[in-house]
PDB file of C-alpha atoms in Angstrom:
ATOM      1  CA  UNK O  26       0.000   0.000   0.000  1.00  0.00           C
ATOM      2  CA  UNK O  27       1.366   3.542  -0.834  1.00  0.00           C
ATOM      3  CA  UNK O  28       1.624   6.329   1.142  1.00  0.00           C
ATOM      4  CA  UNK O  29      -1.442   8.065  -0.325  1.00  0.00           C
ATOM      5  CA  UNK O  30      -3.622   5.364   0.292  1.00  0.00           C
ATOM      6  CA  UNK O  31      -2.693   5.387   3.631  1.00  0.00           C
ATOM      7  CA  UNK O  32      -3.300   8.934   4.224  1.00  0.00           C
ATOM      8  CA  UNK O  33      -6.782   8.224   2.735  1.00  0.00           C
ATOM      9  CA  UNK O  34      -7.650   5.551   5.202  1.00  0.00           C
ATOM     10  CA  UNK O  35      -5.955   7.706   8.080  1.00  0.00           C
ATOM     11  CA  UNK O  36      -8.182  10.801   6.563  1.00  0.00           C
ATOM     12  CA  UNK O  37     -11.363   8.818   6.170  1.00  0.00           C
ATOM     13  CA  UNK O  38     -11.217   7.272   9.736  1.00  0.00           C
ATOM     14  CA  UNK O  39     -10.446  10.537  11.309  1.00  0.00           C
ATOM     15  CA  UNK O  40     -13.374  12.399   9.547  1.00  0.00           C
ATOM     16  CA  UNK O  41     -15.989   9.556  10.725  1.00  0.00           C
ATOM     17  CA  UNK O  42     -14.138   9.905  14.495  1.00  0.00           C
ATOM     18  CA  UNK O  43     -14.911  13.495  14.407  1.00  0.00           C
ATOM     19  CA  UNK O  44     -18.750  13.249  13.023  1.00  0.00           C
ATOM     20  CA  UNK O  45     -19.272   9.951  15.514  1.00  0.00           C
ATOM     21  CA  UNK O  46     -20.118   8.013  12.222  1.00  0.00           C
ATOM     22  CA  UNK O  47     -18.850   4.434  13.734  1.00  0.00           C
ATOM     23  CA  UNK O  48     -19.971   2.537  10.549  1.00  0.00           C
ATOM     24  CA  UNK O  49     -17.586   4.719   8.850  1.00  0.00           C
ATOM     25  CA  UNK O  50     -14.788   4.185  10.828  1.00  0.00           C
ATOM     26  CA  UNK O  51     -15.408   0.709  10.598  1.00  0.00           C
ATOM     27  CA  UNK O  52     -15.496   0.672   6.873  1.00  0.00           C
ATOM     28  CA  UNK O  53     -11.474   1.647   7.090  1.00  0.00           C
ATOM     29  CA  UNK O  54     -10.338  -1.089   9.646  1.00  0.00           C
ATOM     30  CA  UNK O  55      -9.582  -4.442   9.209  1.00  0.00           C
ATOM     31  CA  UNK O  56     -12.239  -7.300  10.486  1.00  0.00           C
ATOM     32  CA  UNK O  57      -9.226  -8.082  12.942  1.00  0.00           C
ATOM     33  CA  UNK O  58      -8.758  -5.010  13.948  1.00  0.00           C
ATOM     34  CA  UNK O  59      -6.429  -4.107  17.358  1.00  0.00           C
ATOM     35  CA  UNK O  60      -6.962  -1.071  19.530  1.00  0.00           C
ATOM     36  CA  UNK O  61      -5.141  -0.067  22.136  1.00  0.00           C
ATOM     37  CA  UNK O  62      -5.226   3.364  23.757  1.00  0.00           C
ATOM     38  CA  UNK O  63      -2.536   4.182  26.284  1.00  0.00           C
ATOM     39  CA  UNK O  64      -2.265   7.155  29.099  1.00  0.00           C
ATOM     40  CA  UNK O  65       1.462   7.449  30.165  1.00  0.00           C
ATOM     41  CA  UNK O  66       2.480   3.511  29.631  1.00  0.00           C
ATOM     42  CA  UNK O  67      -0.498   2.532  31.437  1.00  0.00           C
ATOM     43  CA  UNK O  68      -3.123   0.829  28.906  1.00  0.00           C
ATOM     44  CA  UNK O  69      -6.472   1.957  29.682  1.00  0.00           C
ATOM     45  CA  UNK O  70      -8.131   1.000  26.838  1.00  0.00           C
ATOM     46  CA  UNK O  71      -8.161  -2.486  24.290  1.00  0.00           C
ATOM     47  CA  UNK O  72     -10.291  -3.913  21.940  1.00  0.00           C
ATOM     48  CA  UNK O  73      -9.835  -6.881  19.192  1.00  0.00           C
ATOM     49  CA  UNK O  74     -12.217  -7.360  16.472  1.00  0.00           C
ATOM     50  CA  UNK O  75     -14.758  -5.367  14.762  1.00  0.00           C
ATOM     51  CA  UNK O  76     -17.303  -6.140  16.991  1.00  0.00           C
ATOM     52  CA  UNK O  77     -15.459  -5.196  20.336  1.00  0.00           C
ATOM     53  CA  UNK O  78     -14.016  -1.853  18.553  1.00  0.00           C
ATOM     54  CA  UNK O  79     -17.853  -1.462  17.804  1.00  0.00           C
ATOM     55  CA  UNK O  80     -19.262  -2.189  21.456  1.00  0.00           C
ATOM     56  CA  UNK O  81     -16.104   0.426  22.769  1.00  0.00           C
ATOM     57  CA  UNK O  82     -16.571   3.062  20.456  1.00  0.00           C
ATOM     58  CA  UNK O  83     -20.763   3.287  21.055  1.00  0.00           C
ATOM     59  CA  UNK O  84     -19.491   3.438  24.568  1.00  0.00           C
ATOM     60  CA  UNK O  85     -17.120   6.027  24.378  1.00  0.00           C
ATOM     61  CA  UNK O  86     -19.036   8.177  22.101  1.00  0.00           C
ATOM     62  CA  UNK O  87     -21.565   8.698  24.587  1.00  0.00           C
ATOM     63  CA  UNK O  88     -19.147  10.314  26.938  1.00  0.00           C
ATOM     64  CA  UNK O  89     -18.872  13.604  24.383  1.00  0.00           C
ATOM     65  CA  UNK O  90     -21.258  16.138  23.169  1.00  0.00           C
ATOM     66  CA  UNK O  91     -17.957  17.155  20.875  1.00  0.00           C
ATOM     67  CA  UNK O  92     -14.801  15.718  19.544  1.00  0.00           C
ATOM     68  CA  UNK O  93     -11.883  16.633  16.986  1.00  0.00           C
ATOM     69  CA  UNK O  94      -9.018  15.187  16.449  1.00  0.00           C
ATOM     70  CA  UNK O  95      -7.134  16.887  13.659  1.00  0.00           C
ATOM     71  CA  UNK O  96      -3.402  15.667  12.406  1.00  0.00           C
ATOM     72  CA  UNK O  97      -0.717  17.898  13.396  1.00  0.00           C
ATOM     73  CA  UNK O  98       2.133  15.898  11.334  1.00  0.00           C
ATOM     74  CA  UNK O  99       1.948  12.659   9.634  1.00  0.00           C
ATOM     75  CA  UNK O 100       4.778  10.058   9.232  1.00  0.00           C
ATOM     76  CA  UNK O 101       4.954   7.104   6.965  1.00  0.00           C
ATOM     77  CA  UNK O 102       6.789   3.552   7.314  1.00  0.00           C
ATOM     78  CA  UNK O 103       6.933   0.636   5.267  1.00  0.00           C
ATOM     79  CA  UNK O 104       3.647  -0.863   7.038  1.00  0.00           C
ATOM     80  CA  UNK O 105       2.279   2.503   8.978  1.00  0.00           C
ATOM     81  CA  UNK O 106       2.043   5.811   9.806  1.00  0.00           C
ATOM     82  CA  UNK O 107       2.351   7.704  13.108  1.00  0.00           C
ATOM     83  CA  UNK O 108       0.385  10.954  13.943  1.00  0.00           C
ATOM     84  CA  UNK O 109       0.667  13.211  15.943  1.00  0.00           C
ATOM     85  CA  UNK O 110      -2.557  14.820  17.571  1.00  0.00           C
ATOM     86  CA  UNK O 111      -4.248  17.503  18.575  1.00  0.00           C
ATOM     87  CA  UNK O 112      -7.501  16.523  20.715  1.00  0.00           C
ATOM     88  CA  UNK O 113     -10.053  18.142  21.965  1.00  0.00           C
ATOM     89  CA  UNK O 114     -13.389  17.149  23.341  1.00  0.00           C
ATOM     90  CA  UNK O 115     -16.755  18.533  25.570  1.00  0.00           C
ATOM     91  CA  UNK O 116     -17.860  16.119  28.290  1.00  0.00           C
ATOM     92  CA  UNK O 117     -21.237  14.984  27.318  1.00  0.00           C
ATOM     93  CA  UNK O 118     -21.656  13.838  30.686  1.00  0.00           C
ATOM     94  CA  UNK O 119     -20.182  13.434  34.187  1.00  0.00           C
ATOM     95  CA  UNK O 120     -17.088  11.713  34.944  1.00  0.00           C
ATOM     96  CA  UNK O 121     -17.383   9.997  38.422  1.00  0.00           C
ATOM     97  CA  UNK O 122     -14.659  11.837  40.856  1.00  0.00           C
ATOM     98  CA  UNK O 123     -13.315  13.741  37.485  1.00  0.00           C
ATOM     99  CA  UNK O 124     -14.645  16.536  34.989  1.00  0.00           C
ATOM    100  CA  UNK O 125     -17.897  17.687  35.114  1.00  0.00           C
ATOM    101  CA  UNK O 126     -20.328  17.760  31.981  1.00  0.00           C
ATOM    102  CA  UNK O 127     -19.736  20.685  29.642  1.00  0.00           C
ATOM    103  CA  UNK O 128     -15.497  20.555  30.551  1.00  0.00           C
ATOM    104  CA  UNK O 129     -13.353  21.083  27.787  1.00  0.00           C
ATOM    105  CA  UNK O 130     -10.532  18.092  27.031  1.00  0.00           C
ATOM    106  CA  UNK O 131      -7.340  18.836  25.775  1.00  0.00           C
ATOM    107  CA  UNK O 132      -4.619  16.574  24.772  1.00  0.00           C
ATOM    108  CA  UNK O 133      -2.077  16.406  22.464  1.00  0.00           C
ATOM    109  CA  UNK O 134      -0.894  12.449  21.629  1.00  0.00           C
ATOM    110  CA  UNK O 135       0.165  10.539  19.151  1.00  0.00           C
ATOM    111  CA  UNK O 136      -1.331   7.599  16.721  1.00  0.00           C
ATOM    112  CA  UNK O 137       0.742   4.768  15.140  1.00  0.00           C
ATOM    113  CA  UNK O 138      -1.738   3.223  12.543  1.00  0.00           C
ATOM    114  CA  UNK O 139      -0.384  -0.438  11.201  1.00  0.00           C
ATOM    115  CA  UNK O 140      -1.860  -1.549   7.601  1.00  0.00           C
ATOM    116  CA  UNK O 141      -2.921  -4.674   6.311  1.00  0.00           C
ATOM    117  CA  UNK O 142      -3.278  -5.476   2.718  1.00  0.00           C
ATOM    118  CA  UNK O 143      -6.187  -2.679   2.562  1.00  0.00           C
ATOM    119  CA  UNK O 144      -7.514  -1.762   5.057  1.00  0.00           C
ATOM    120  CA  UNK O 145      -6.224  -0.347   8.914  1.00  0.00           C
ATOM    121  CA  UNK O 146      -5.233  -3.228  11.193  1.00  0.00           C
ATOM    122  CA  UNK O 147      -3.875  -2.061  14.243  1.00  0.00           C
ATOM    123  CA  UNK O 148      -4.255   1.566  16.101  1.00  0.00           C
ATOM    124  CA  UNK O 149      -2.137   2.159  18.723  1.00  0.00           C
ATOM    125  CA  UNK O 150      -3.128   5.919  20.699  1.00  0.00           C
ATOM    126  CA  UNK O 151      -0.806   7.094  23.258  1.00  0.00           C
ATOM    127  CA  UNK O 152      -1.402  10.242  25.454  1.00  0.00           C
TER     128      UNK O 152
END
């Protein structure tokens, strides 16, 4: 897979992150997909498959009235591509002993995407 098509899938998935389309982003990923999102080196979040990726991101979409993530720089490998991110997000909802509803989230992190023959295989978010 080129570079360009890997921008495409890294563009498209993005895009259906930011507009909570999770069909979308699951038109871009691999049936085997791997997630793993890490704060610090501690991972907080996994999933393997379409369907768990599916189950965690209806979950996690319901935390946020808003999201972006927009691509600050994008690198490209033989079999990837790391990002580096810009996030923010609005609290759709409580967090127990954290942010209220309504708080702003900023973060700035990174993204190493991992391709399979077509399609995104692995995503790897660090923060």
């Amino acid at each position: 897979m080129d570079d360009s098509a890997k921008r495409d899938l890294i563009e498209r998935y993005i895009a259906a992150y930011n507009h909570f389309d999770i069909d979308s982003m699951l038109a871009v990923l691999d049936p085997d997909i791997i997630f793993e999102n890490y704060s610090g080196d501690e991972l907080t979040t996994s999933a393997s498959g379409s369907d768990e990726f599916r189950q965690l991101a209806e979950h996690a979409k319901g935390f946020f009235s808003e999201r972006v993530q927009r691509v600050t720089s994008l690198t490209f490998s033989q079999d990837g591509a790391t990002a580096e991110i810009d996030y923010h997000g609005r609290l759709a909802q409580d967090i127990p002993g954290g942010p209220k509803a309504g708080s702003l989230i900023e973060l700035n992190g990174v993204s190493e995407f991992t391709f399979g023959s077509e399609r995104i295989s692995k995503i790897v978010d660090r923060s």
